[in-house]
Coordinates of C-alpha atoms and ligand atoms in Angstrom, one line a residue:
Chain E
M1 CA -83.2 -91.8 -26.7
S2 CA -86.7 -91.0 -27.9
F3 CA -88.8 -88.3 -26.4
F4 CA -92.2 -89.7 -27.1
K5 CA -93.0 -93.0 -28.8
V6 CA -96.1 -95.0 -29.5
E7 CA -95.4 -98.7 -30.2
N8 CA -98.0 -100.6 -32.1
I9 CA -101.1 -99.8 -30.1
S10 CA -104.5 -101.3 -31.0
I11 CA -108.0 -100.9 -29.6
S12 CA -111.4 -102.2 -30.6
F13 CA -114.9 -101.2 -29.7
G14 CA -117.3 -104.1 -30.1
G15 CA -115.5 -105.8 -32.9
V16 CA -114.6 -102.6 -34.7
K17 CA -110.9 -101.9 -34.8
A18 CA -110.7 -98.2 -34.0
L19 CA -106.9 -98.3 -33.9
N20 CA -104.8 -101.0 -35.5
E21 CA -101.0 -101.2 -34.8
I22 CA -100.4 -97.5 -34.7
A23 CA -96.7 -96.6 -34.2
F24 CA -94.9 -93.4 -34.4
E25 CA -92.2 -91.3 -32.7
V26 CA -92.3 -87.6 -31.8
N27 CA -89.2 -85.5 -31.4
K28 CA -88.9 -82.9 -28.8
G29 CA -90.0 -79.5 -29.9
E30 CA -91.8 -80.4 -33.1
I31 CA -95.4 -80.1 -34.3
F32 CA -96.5 -83.6 -35.2
S33 CA -99.9 -83.8 -36.9
I34 CA -102.3 -86.6 -37.2
I35 CA -104.7 -86.6 -40.2
G36 CA -107.4 -88.9 -41.4
P37 CA -111.0 -88.8 -42.6
N38 CA -113.9 -88.7 -40.1
G39 CA -114.0 -91.7 -37.8
S40 CA -110.5 -92.8 -38.7
G41 CA -109.4 -93.0 -35.0
K42 CA -107.6 -89.7 -34.4
T43 CA -109.4 -88.8 -31.2
T44 CA -109.3 -92.4 -30.1
L45 CA -105.5 -92.1 -30.4
F46 CA -105.5 -89.0 -28.1
N47 CA -107.8 -90.8 -25.7
C48 CA -105.3 -93.6 -25.5
I49 CA -102.4 -91.3 -24.9
S50 CA -104.1 -89.4 -22.2
G51 CA -105.2 -92.6 -20.5
I52 CA -109.0 -92.4 -21.0
Y53 CA -108.9 -95.6 -23.2
K54 CA -106.6 -98.5 -22.5
P55 CA -105.2 -100.0 -25.7
T56 CA -105.2 -103.8 -25.8
N57 CA -101.6 -104.1 -26.8
G58 CA -98.5 -102.0 -27.5
K59 CA -96.7 -99.4 -25.5
I60 CA -96.7 -95.6 -25.1
L61 CA -93.3 -94.4 -24.1
F62 CA -92.7 -91.0 -22.7
N63 CA -89.0 -90.3 -21.8
E64 CA -88.5 -94.1 -22.2
S65 CA -91.0 -95.1 -19.6
N66 CA -94.3 -96.8 -20.4
I67 CA -97.3 -94.6 -19.5
M68 CA -99.8 -97.0 -21.0
G69 CA -102.2 -98.3 -18.3
K70 CA -101.7 -95.3 -16.0
N71 CA -104.7 -93.2 -14.9
P72 CA -105.4 -90.0 -16.8
H73 CA -104.5 -87.8 -13.8
N74 CA -101.1 -89.5 -13.4
I75 CA -100.4 -89.0 -17.1
A76 CA -101.3 -85.3 -16.7
K77 CA -98.8 -85.1 -13.8
L78 CA -96.1 -86.3 -16.1
G79 CA -96.7 -83.2 -18.3
I80 CA -99.1 -84.4 -21.0
A81 CA -102.1 -82.0 -21.4
R82 CA -104.8 -81.8 -24.0
T83 CA -107.7 -80.0 -25.4
F84 CA -110.9 -81.6 -26.7
Q85 CA -112.6 -81.7 -30.0
N86 CA -115.9 -80.8 -28.4
I87 CA -115.0 -78.2 -25.8
E88 CA -114.9 -79.7 -22.3
L89 CA -114.7 -76.7 -20.0
F90 CA -116.2 -76.2 -16.6
P91 CA -119.1 -73.8 -17.6
Y92 CA -120.0 -72.7 -14.1
M93 CA -116.5 -71.6 -13.2
N94 CA -115.1 -68.4 -14.5
T95 CA -112.1 -68.1 -16.8
M96 CA -109.6 -67.7 -13.9
E97 CA -111.0 -70.7 -12.1
N98 CA -110.9 -72.8 -15.3
L99 CA -107.3 -72.0 -15.8
M100 CA -106.6 -72.6 -12.1
I101 CA -107.7 -76.2 -12.5
G102 CA -104.7 -76.4 -14.7
R103 CA -102.5 -75.6 -11.7
H104 CA -104.2 -78.3 -9.6
I105 CA -101.2 -80.6 -9.7
Y106 CA -98.8 -77.9 -8.5
M107 CA -100.9 -76.9 -5.5
K108 CA -101.0 -78.4 -2.1
T109 CA -104.0 -76.9 -0.4
G110 CA -106.2 -79.7 0.8
I111 CA -109.2 -79.6 3.1
F112 CA -107.3 -78.8 6.2
R113 CA -105.2 -76.0 4.8
A114 CA -108.4 -74.7 3.1
A115 CA -110.3 -74.9 6.3
F116 CA -107.8 -72.7 8.1
M117 CA -107.5 -70.1 5.4
L118 CA -107.7 -67.2 7.8
G119 CA -106.4 -64.0 6.3
R120 CA -103.9 -63.4 3.5
K121 CA -101.0 -64.8 5.4
S122 CA -102.3 -68.3 5.6
F123 CA -100.9 -71.0 3.4
A124 CA -104.0 -71.5 1.3
A125 CA -104.3 -67.8 0.6
K126 CA -100.7 -67.3 -0.4
E127 CA -100.7 -70.4 -2.6
E128 CA -103.9 -69.2 -4.3
S129 CA -102.4 -65.8 -5.0
F130 CA -99.2 -67.2 -6.3
H131 CA -100.9 -69.5 -8.8
R132 CA -103.4 -66.9 -9.9
E133 CA -100.4 -64.7 -10.8
K134 CA -99.0 -67.6 -12.9
V135 CA -102.4 -68.0 -14.6
E136 CA -102.5 -64.3 -15.3
E137 CA -99.4 -64.7 -17.5
I138 CA -101.1 -67.3 -19.5
M139 CA -104.2 -65.2 -19.8
E140 CA -102.0 -62.4 -21.2
L141 CA -100.5 -64.7 -23.7
L142 CA -103.9 -65.9 -24.9
D143 CA -105.5 -62.4 -24.6
L144 CA -108.1 -63.6 -22.1
Q145 CA -107.9 -61.0 -19.4
S146 CA -111.1 -59.3 -20.3
F147 CA -113.0 -62.6 -19.6
R148 CA -111.2 -63.2 -16.3
N149 CA -114.4 -63.2 -14.1
R150 CA -116.9 -64.3 -16.6
F151 CA -118.5 -67.7 -16.4
V152 CA -117.1 -69.6 -19.4
G153 CA -120.4 -71.3 -20.3
G154 CA -121.7 -68.2 -21.9
L155 CA -118.6 -67.0 -23.8
P156 CA -118.2 -67.2 -27.6
Y157 CA -117.0 -70.4 -29.1
G158 CA -113.6 -69.1 -30.2
V159 CA -112.9 -67.7 -26.7
Q160 CA -113.9 -71.0 -25.1
K161 CA -111.4 -72.7 -27.4
R162 CA -108.7 -70.4 -26.2
I163 CA -109.6 -70.9 -22.6
E164 CA -109.4 -74.6 -23.1
L165 CA -105.9 -74.1 -24.5
G166 CA -105.1 -71.9 -21.6
R167 CA -106.2 -74.5 -19.1
A168 CA -103.9 -77.1 -20.8
L169 CA -101.0 -74.6 -20.8
A170 CA -101.5 -73.8 -17.1
L171 CA -100.3 -77.4 -16.5
E172 CA -97.0 -76.4 -18.0
P173 CA -97.1 -79.4 -20.2
K174 CA -94.1 -81.0 -22.0
I175 CA -96.5 -82.4 -24.6
L176 CA -99.7 -80.8 -25.7
L177 CA -102.4 -82.7 -27.5
L178 CA -104.6 -80.4 -29.6
D179 CA -107.7 -82.0 -31.0
E180 CA -109.0 -79.8 -33.8
P181 CA -108.1 -76.4 -32.2
C182 CA -109.4 -74.6 -35.3
A183 CA -112.6 -76.5 -35.8
G184 CA -115.7 -74.2 -36.2
M185 CA -113.6 -71.0 -36.3
T186 CA -113.8 -68.1 -38.6
S187 CA -110.7 -67.7 -40.8
D188 CA -109.5 -64.8 -38.6
E189 CA -109.8 -66.8 -35.5
K190 CA -108.1 -69.7 -37.3
E191 CA -105.2 -67.5 -38.1
D192 CA -104.9 -66.3 -34.5
M193 CA -105.0 -69.8 -33.3
I194 CA -102.2 -70.9 -35.6
F195 CA -100.0 -68.1 -34.5
L196 CA -100.8 -69.0 -30.9
V197 CA -99.8 -72.6 -31.5
Q198 CA -96.5 -71.5 -33.0
D199 CA -95.9 -69.1 -30.1
I200 CA -96.5 -71.9 -27.6
L201 CA -93.9 -74.0 -29.4
E202 CA -91.4 -71.2 -29.5
I203 CA -91.9 -69.3 -26.2
L204 CA -92.9 -72.2 -24.0
G205 CA -91.0 -75.0 -25.8
V206 CA -93.9 -77.4 -25.7
T207 CA -94.0 -80.3 -28.1
I208 CA -97.3 -80.4 -29.9
L209 CA -99.4 -83.3 -31.3
L210 CA -102.1 -81.8 -33.5
I211 CA -105.2 -83.2 -35.0
E212 CA -106.6 -80.9 -37.7
H213 CA -108.9 -81.2 -40.7
D214 CA -107.8 -78.1 -42.5
M215 CA -105.1 -79.4 -44.8
K216 CA -103.7 -76.0 -45.4
V217 CA -103.1 -75.4 -41.7
V218 CA -101.6 -78.8 -41.3
M219 CA -99.3 -78.6 -44.2
D220 CA -98.1 -75.1 -43.1
I221 CA -97.2 -75.7 -39.5
S222 CA -96.4 -79.4 -39.1
N223 CA -92.9 -80.8 -39.0
R224 CA -94.1 -84.3 -39.7
I225 CA -97.5 -85.9 -40.3
L226 CA -99.1 -89.2 -39.6
A227 CA -102.0 -90.2 -41.9
I228 CA -104.4 -92.9 -40.7
N229 CA -107.5 -94.4 -42.2
F230 CA -109.9 -96.8 -40.6
G231 CA -107.5 -96.9 -37.6
S232 CA -104.6 -98.1 -39.6
P233 CA -101.5 -96.1 -40.4
I234 CA -101.0 -95.1 -44.0
V235 CA -97.8 -93.0 -44.0
I236 CA -95.6 -90.9 -41.7
G237 CA -93.4 -88.2 -43.1
K238 CA -92.8 -84.6 -44.0
P239 CA -95.9 -82.6 -45.2
Q240 CA -94.9 -82.8 -48.9
V241 CA -94.5 -86.5 -48.8
V242 CA -97.8 -87.1 -47.0
Q243 CA -99.7 -84.7 -49.2
N244 CA -98.8 -86.5 -52.4
H245 CA -99.1 -90.0 -51.1
P246 CA -101.5 -91.9 -53.3
E247 CA -103.3 -93.6 -50.4
V248 CA -103.8 -90.3 -48.6
L249 CA -105.3 -88.8 -51.7
K250 CA -107.5 -91.8 -52.1
A251 CA -108.7 -91.7 -48.5
Y252 CA -109.7 -88.1 -48.8
L253 CA -111.1 -88.2 -52.3
G254 CA -113.0 -91.4 -51.4
E255 CA -114.6 -89.6 -48.6
E256 CA -115.6 -86.6 -50.6
Chain K
M1 CA -96.7 -52.7 -16.1
N2 CA -99.9 -51.7 -14.5
M3 CA -100.9 -52.1 -10.9
K4 CA -100.5 -55.6 -9.5
R5 CA -103.8 -57.3 -8.8
D6 CA -104.6 -58.5 -5.3
Y7 CA -105.6 -62.0 -5.9
Y8 CA -106.6 -62.6 -2.3
E9 CA -109.5 -60.4 -3.0
D10 CA -110.9 -63.0 -5.4
I11 CA -111.2 -65.6 -2.7
N12 CA -111.7 -63.6 0.4
L13 CA -115.3 -63.7 1.7
F14 CA -114.9 -60.2 3.3
H15 CA -113.8 -58.5 0.2
S16 CA -115.9 -55.5 0.5
K17 CA -117.3 -53.2 3.3
T18 CA -120.8 -54.2 2.4
V19 CA -120.2 -57.8 3.1
I20 CA -118.5 -56.9 6.4
F21 CA -121.5 -54.7 7.3
W22 CA -124.1 -57.4 6.6
F23 CA -122.1 -60.0 8.4
A24 CA -121.9 -57.7 11.4
V25 CA -125.7 -57.2 11.2
L26 CA -126.2 -61.0 11.1
I27 CA -123.9 -61.6 14.1
L28 CA -125.7 -58.9 16.0
F29 CA -129.1 -60.5 15.2
L30 CA -127.8 -63.9 16.3
V31 CA -126.5 -62.4 19.6
L32 CA -129.7 -60.7 20.3
Y33 CA -131.9 -63.5 19.2
P34 CA -132.1 -65.4 22.5
F35 CA -133.1 -62.2 24.3
L36 CA -135.8 -61.3 21.8
F37 CA -137.6 -64.6 21.4
K38 CA -139.2 -67.1 23.7
N39 CA -138.0 -70.5 24.5
Y40 CA -139.8 -72.4 21.7
Y41 CA -138.1 -70.2 19.1
I42 CA -134.7 -70.9 20.6
Y43 CA -135.4 -74.6 20.1
V44 CA -136.5 -73.9 16.5
A45 CA -133.3 -71.9 15.9
N46 CA -131.2 -74.8 17.3
Y47 CA -133.0 -77.3 15.1
I48 CA -132.5 -75.0 12.1
A49 CA -128.8 -74.6 12.8
I50 CA -128.3 -78.4 12.9
N51 CA -130.1 -78.8 9.6
I52 CA -127.9 -76.0 8.2
I53 CA -124.8 -78.0 9.1
V54 CA -126.2 -81.1 7.4
A55 CA -127.3 -79.2 4.3
T56 CA -123.9 -77.4 4.0
G57 CA -122.1 -80.7 4.2
L58 CA -124.5 -82.6 1.9
N59 CA -124.3 -79.8 -0.6
I60 CA -120.6 -80.4 -1.0
L61 CA -121.5 -83.9 -2.2
V62 CA -124.6 -83.3 -4.1
G63 CA -124.2 -79.7 -5.3
Y64 CA -120.5 -79.4 -5.8
T65 CA -119.5 -82.9 -6.8
G66 CA -122.7 -84.0 -8.4
L67 CA -123.1 -87.2 -6.5
I68 CA -126.3 -88.3 -4.8
S69 CA -127.0 -89.8 -1.4
L70 CA -130.3 -91.1 0.0
G71 CA -128.6 -92.3 3.2
H72 CA -127.3 -89.3 5.1
A73 CA -129.6 -90.0 8.0
G74 CA -127.2 -92.9 8.6
F75 CA -124.2 -90.6 9.1
F76 CA -126.4 -88.4 11.3
C77 CA -127.2 -91.5 13.3
L78 CA -123.5 -92.4 13.6
G79 CA -122.7 -88.9 14.9
A80 CA -125.5 -88.9 17.4
Y81 CA -125.0 -92.4 18.8
G82 CA -121.2 -92.0 18.7
T83 CA -121.2 -88.8 20.7
V84 CA -123.8 -90.0 23.3
I85 CA -122.1 -93.4 23.8
L86 CA -118.6 -91.9 24.1
M87 CA -120.0 -89.6 26.7
V88 CA -122.3 -92.0 28.6
K89 CA -120.2 -95.1 28.5
A90 CA -116.6 -93.8 28.3
H91 CA -117.1 -90.5 30.1
I92 CA -115.3 -88.6 27.3
P93 CA -116.1 -84.9 27.4
F94 CA -118.4 -83.5 24.7
L95 CA -115.8 -81.4 22.9
I96 CA -113.8 -84.5 22.3
A97 CA -116.6 -87.0 21.8
L98 CA -118.3 -84.9 19.1
P99 CA -115.2 -84.6 16.8
L100 CA -114.3 -88.2 17.4
S101 CA -117.7 -89.5 16.4
S102 CA -117.9 -87.1 13.5
L103 CA -114.5 -88.4 12.2
F104 CA -115.9 -91.9 12.6
A105 CA -118.9 -90.8 10.5
G106 CA -116.5 -89.3 8.0
L107 CA -114.6 -92.5 7.8
F108 CA -117.8 -94.4 7.1
G109 CA -118.6 -91.8 4.4
F110 CA -115.2 -92.6 2.8
L111 CA -116.1 -96.3 2.8
I112 CA -119.6 -95.6 1.4
G113 CA -117.9 -93.4 -1.2
L114 CA -115.8 -96.3 -2.5
P115 CA -118.7 -97.9 -4.4
A116 CA -119.6 -94.5 -5.7
L117 CA -116.5 -94.8 -7.9
R118 CA -118.2 -97.7 -9.7
L119 CA -121.8 -96.9 -9.3
E120 CA -123.8 -94.2 -11.0
G121 CA -127.2 -92.7 -10.8
P122 CA -129.9 -95.0 -9.5
Y123 CA -127.4 -97.6 -8.4
L124 CA -125.6 -95.1 -6.2
S125 CA -128.9 -94.0 -4.8
I126 CA -129.8 -97.5 -3.9
A127 CA -126.4 -98.2 -2.3
T128 CA -126.6 -95.1 -0.1
L129 CA -130.3 -95.8 0.7
A130 CA -129.3 -99.3 1.8
F131 CA -126.6 -97.9 4.1
G132 CA -129.1 -95.5 5.7
L133 CA -131.5 -98.3 6.4
T134 CA -128.9 -100.7 7.6
I135 CA -127.5 -98.4 10.2
T136 CA -130.8 -97.9 12.0
Q137 CA -131.5 -101.6 11.9
V138 CA -128.1 -102.4 13.4
V139 CA -128.4 -99.8 16.1
G140 CA -132.0 -100.9 16.9
K141 CA -130.9 -104.5 17.4
L142 CA -127.9 -104.0 19.7
D143 CA -128.5 -103.6 23.4
F144 CA -125.2 -101.7 23.7
F145 CA -126.8 -98.9 21.7
G146 CA -129.9 -99.0 23.9
G147 CA -131.8 -101.1 21.4
R148 CA -135.3 -99.9 20.5
E149 CA -135.6 -98.1 23.8
G150 CA -133.0 -95.5 22.8
L151 CA -130.5 -93.6 24.9
H152 CA -130.5 -90.6 27.1
T153 CA -127.8 -88.0 26.8
S154 CA -125.6 -87.3 29.8
K155 CA -125.0 -83.9 31.3
L156 CA -123.3 -81.6 28.8
L157 CA -120.3 -79.9 30.3
I158 CA -117.9 -77.6 28.6
G159 CA -115.1 -77.3 31.1
N160 CA -117.0 -76.4 34.3
L161 CA -119.9 -74.8 32.4
H162 CA -123.1 -76.8 32.5
I163 CA -124.9 -76.4 29.2
D164 CA -128.5 -77.0 30.3
S165 CA -131.2 -74.9 28.7
D166 CA -132.0 -74.5 25.0
R167 CA -130.5 -71.0 25.4
D168 CA -127.2 -72.4 26.7
F169 CA -127.1 -74.8 23.9
Y170 CA -127.9 -72.0 21.4
C171 CA -124.7 -70.2 22.5
L172 CA -122.7 -73.4 21.9
L173 CA -124.4 -74.3 18.6
I174 CA -124.4 -71.1 16.7
P175 CA -120.6 -70.5 16.8
I176 CA -120.1 -74.1 15.7
T177 CA -122.5 -73.6 12.9
I178 CA -120.8 -70.5 11.7
I179 CA -117.4 -72.1 11.8
M180 CA -118.7 -75.1 9.8
I181 CA -120.2 -72.8 7.2
F182 CA -116.9 -70.9 6.9
I183 CA -114.9 -74.0 6.6
A184 CA -117.2 -75.3 3.8
R185 CA -116.9 -72.1 2.0
N186 CA -113.2 -72.0 2.2
I187 CA -113.0 -75.5 0.9
V188 CA -115.3 -74.9 -2.1
R189 CA -113.6 -71.6 -3.0
T190 CA -110.1 -73.1 -3.3
R191 CA -108.3 -76.0 -4.8
V192 CA -110.4 -78.9 -3.5
G193 CA -113.7 -77.2 -4.3
R194 CA -112.5 -76.5 -7.9
A195 CA -111.7 -80.2 -8.2
F196 CA -115.2 -81.1 -7.0
I197 CA -116.9 -78.7 -9.5
A198 CA -114.6 -79.9 -12.2
I199 CA -115.7 -83.5 -11.6
R200 CA -119.4 -82.5 -11.6
D201 CA -119.2 -80.5 -14.8
A202 CA -116.7 -82.4 -17.0
E203 CA -115.3 -85.5 -15.3
I204 CA -113.1 -86.5 -18.3
A205 CA -111.6 -83.1 -18.6
A206 CA -111.0 -83.0 -14.8
E207 CA -109.1 -86.3 -15.0
T208 CA -106.9 -85.3 -17.9
I209 CA -105.9 -82.0 -16.2
G210 CA -104.6 -84.0 -13.2
V211 CA -107.6 -84.3 -10.8
N212 CA -107.7 -87.6 -9.1
V213 CA -111.4 -88.3 -9.6
M214 CA -111.5 -91.3 -7.3
L215 CA -109.8 -89.5 -4.5
Y216 CA -112.1 -86.4 -4.7
K217 CA -115.3 -88.4 -5.0
T218 CA -114.5 -90.3 -1.8
L219 CA -113.3 -87.1 -0.2
A220 CA -116.7 -85.4 -1.0
F221 CA -118.5 -88.3 0.6
A222 CA -116.2 -88.2 3.7
I223 CA -116.6 -84.4 4.1
S224 CA -120.4 -84.5 3.8
A225 CA -120.5 -87.5 6.2
F226 CA -118.3 -85.6 8.7
Y227 CA -120.6 -82.6 8.6
T228 CA -123.6 -84.7 9.0
G229 CA -121.9 -86.5 11.9
V230 CA -121.2 -83.2 13.6
A231 CA -124.9 -82.2 13.2
G232 CA -126.0 -85.6 14.5
G233 CA -123.9 -85.3 17.6
L234 CA -125.4 -81.9 18.3
Y235 CA -128.9 -83.0 17.5
A236 CA -128.7 -85.6 20.3
F237 CA -128.5 -82.7 22.8
V238 CA -131.4 -80.8 21.2
L239 CA -133.6 -83.8 22.0
R240 CA -131.6 -85.1 25.0
F241 CA -132.8 -88.5 23.9
I242 CA -132.1 -90.6 20.8
E243 CA -133.7 -93.7 19.4
P244 CA -133.2 -95.6 16.2
Q245 CA -136.6 -94.6 14.7
L246 CA -135.5 -91.0 14.6
F247 CA -133.0 -91.6 11.8
S248 CA -135.5 -92.8 9.3
Q249 CA -135.5 -92.8 5.5
M250 CA -137.7 -89.7 5.6
M251 CA -134.9 -87.8 7.3
S252 CA -132.4 -88.7 4.5
I253 CA -134.9 -87.5 2.0
M254 CA -135.5 -84.3 3.9
F255 CA -131.8 -83.6 4.0
L256 CA -131.6 -84.1 0.2
A257 CA -134.7 -81.9 -0.3
M258 CA -133.0 -79.1 1.7
V259 CA -130.1 -79.1 -0.7
V260 CA -132.2 -79.5 -3.8
V261 CA -134.9 -77.0 -2.8
G262 CA -132.3 -74.5 -1.7
G263 CA -130.4 -74.5 -4.9
I264 CA -127.7 -77.0 -5.8
G265 CA -124.1 -75.9 -5.5
S266 CA -124.6 -72.8 -3.5
T267 CA -123.8 -72.6 0.2
F268 CA -126.3 -69.9 0.8
G269 CA -128.9 -71.8 -1.1
S270 CA -128.4 -74.8 1.2
I271 CA -128.8 -72.5 4.2
A272 CA -132.0 -71.2 2.8
G273 CA -133.3 -74.7 2.0
A274 CA -132.5 -75.9 5.5
I275 CA -134.3 -73.0 7.1
L276 CA -137.4 -73.4 4.8
L277 CA -137.7 -77.2 5.2
T278 CA -137.0 -77.1 9.0
L279 CA -139.8 -74.6 9.5
L280 CA -142.1 -76.6 7.3
D281 CA -141.3 -79.7 9.2
L282 CA -141.9 -78.1 12.6
E283 CA -144.9 -76.0 11.7
L284 CA -146.8 -78.6 9.7
R285 CA -146.9 -80.8 12.7
N286 CA -149.2 -78.3 14.3
I287 CA -151.5 -78.1 11.4
L288 CA -154.4 -79.7 13.4
S289 CA -154.5 -76.8 15.8
I290 CA -155.2 -74.2 13.0
P291 CA -158.8 -73.2 13.7
Y292 CA -160.9 -74.4 10.6
L293 CA -158.3 -75.9 8.3
G294 CA -157.2 -78.3 11.1
K295 CA -160.7 -79.7 11.6
F296 CA -161.3 -80.0 7.9
L297 CA -158.1 -81.8 7.3
E298 CA -158.7 -84.1 10.1
S299 CA -162.1 -85.2 8.8
L300 CA -160.7 -85.5 5.3
S301 CA -157.9 -87.7 6.6
K302 CA -160.3 -89.9 8.7
N303 CA -162.6 -90.4 5.7
F304 CA -160.2 -90.9 2.9
F305 CA -156.8 -91.7 4.4
S306 CA -155.4 -93.4 7.5
I307 CA -155.9 -91.9 10.9
T308 CA -152.3 -90.9 11.1
G309 CA -152.4 -89.1 7.8
V310 CA -152.6 -85.6 9.1
S311 CA -150.1 -85.9 11.8
N312 CA -147.6 -86.9 9.1
I313 CA -148.5 -84.1 6.9
Q314 CA -145.0 -82.7 6.7
F315 CA -143.9 -85.8 4.9
I316 CA -146.8 -85.4 2.5
V317 CA -145.7 -81.9 1.8
F318 CA -142.0 -83.0 1.4
G319 CA -143.3 -85.6 -1.0
F320 CA -145.1 -82.9 -3.0
I321 CA -142.0 -80.7 -3.0
I322 CA -139.9 -83.5 -4.3
I323 CA -142.6 -84.4 -6.9
F324 CA -142.7 -80.8 -7.9
I325 CA -139.0 -80.9 -8.6
M326 CA -139.2 -84.2 -10.3
L327 CA -141.9 -82.8 -12.7
F328 CA -139.2 -80.9 -14.4
E329 CA -137.4 -84.2 -14.8
P330 CA -139.7 -87.0 -15.8
L331 CA -137.0 -89.6 -15.2
G332 CA -137.6 -89.4 -11.4
M333 CA -134.8 -89.9 -8.9
F334 CA -132.4 -90.8 -11.7
G335 CA -133.5 -87.6 -13.3
I336 CA -132.6 -85.6 -10.3
W337 CA -129.2 -87.0 -10.5
I338 CA -129.0 -86.2 -14.1
R339 CA -130.3 -82.8 -13.4
I340 CA -127.5 -82.4 -10.9
K341 CA -124.9 -83.3 -13.4
K342 CA -126.4 -81.9 -16.6
Y343 CA -128.2 -78.9 -15.1
W344 CA -125.0 -76.9 -15.4
K345 CA -124.3 -78.0 -18.9
T346 CA -127.7 -77.5 -20.5
W347 CA -129.0 -74.4 -18.8
P348 CA -129.1 -71.8 -21.5
F349 CA -127.5 -68.5 -20.5
Ligands
LIG1 N1 -116.1 -95.1 -26.7 C1 -116.4 -95.6 -27.9 N2 -117.3 -96.6 -28.1 C2 -117.5 -97.1 -29.3 N3 -116.9 -96.7 -30.4 C3 -116.0 -95.7 -30.3 C4 -115.7 -95.1 -29.1 N4 -114.8 -94.1 -29.3 C5 -114.6 -94.1 -30.6 N5 -115.3 -95.1 -31.2 C6 -115.3 -95.4 -32.7 O1 -114.0 -95.4 -33.1 C7 -113.9 -94.8 -34.4 C8 -112.9 -93.7 -34.4 O2 -113.5 -92.6 -33.8 P1 -112.7 -91.2 -33.5 O3 -113.5 -90.4 -32.7 O4 -111.4 -91.6 -32.9 O5 -112.5 -90.6 -34.9 P2 -111.8 -89.3 -35.4 O6 -110.7 -89.7 -36.3 O7 -111.5 -88.5 -34.2 O8 -113.0 -88.6 -36.2 P3 -113.4 -87.1 -36.4 O9 -112.5 -86.5 -37.4 O10 -114.8 -87.1 -36.8 O11 -113.2 -86.4 -35.1 C9 -115.3 -94.4 -34.8 O12 -115.8 -95.4 -35.6 C10 -116.0 -94.3 -33.5 O13 -117.4 -94.6 -33.7
LIG2 MG1 -112.1 -86.7 -33.5

């Protein structure tokens, strides 16, 4: 039985094949990385998995059931969370509230329960407190407590990246899609982020799909790697295998 | 570990003594108000309270969810006609007729919200505008609704109490207004409100974290329509008479202006906007009776504009206010919509 499997998905934008027959399988508890030059279709692949784009053919199987064609929010409910290459936070909410959005699917307060939030004994108030406590644990893990009540729009880039990760973790995902979590970071921040990712895997047992340009990072932490170029798969395998594959070398050297 | 945090503090409106104090002062002022001011100002207060309810509801749609509506006079009309007709024709008591017709307005809001899932920017503005115009046309054509002649309200009874004067109505209206503000605030401070803001600020991120964007967009329409319906039902009793012409396009624009002027996405901003524009609306009507300026404006108007120009000066001023806001956004109405959505993203801290 496979945990997560992508079966030959393809998608085009105005005649340009952004993804061409991509297929791979991810085992539970591994870090599976996707590499490729700029514009090779990595983010597009994540967008397909999270339901933002609908591939024209193929299947995406999570625990043996096809999630392709489902709406993004339903895919999130199954336990697939992500971060974005260009930070997509809610700048006018504070850190706590940004992470609380990650608890959305676990909460029940609708307009009526919210309307009758009278005092701390009411359902809405109790639920709020309960989930804020949960979020606090994540903030502790990511060292975000000092930003709890700050609007995230004005926080430093590296902090925003961590908040985005926190928001995804608040969903208690089974699979976490990380789109260039280290992009634009200083080498210190990068190192912290790598440790965090490994912690997430070990402490929370989340399976991770990772897109990352920094080859050293990728080779260090990935269990297996998929290399793509112009939307087509080149090779899947262990880091050493992918690293020395002639077409991978060519794709990267050709680019530089 | 260190002390456990009290998370209820984060969402509780009355989290400090200062807030409680100022709230008490406000309540005291509202209680004393009818004793301190003469009749006309009671009427003004009632009118303001009604617009506050509208602005609070519309702000949930425009300010928090980032959608636009140019047709909320339509929901106001539904609330007013619904309440009056249920009372006059079916003899249903006010306290049942008002929520019923507001729910009906809310349902309409939900239906109007459905195209909002597909339409964006100017197309959504046009769709909502069409709704606002259609409702008044339909109401004006049907005899059951009193046609062009309009409808008189029936006696307003709460139990055995006859709510007759503006003062009586004030005592009914102010508590309703406060409750409506409270509810709105509770909604925007908890799960549903966070979903609205999330949709406004980063729709894709909201979807991928589990927010059902379609559901919440229609919900925002429904809530704002419900609020506007409540306000409409109450408005009928401020005037004691309703006719289709009341619910004009200008009214929708004034509602939107209240939210935009007051400050998008803030409940207190909406309240401020409602107070400001209502006062402008009422006071500018009397501009001709200002000693010298009135005469001057009248001659100006007669020489250069139409004869009705000055009596409609409040609309001219609203026009200027809206133009003033649009100056910051040369793309016009579409720009306002963009502003609503992008304001939050591009504003440099
Ligand atoms: N919505 C879209 N409309 C049109 N073209 C698109 C769209 N999304 C992606 N593409 C195209 O698909 C190709 C792959 O883009 P994608 O963003 O997936 O690349 P990437 O591998 O993530 O690149 P990078 O390393 O720069 O992030 C590009 O040519 C891009 O222009
Ligand atoms: Mg990318």
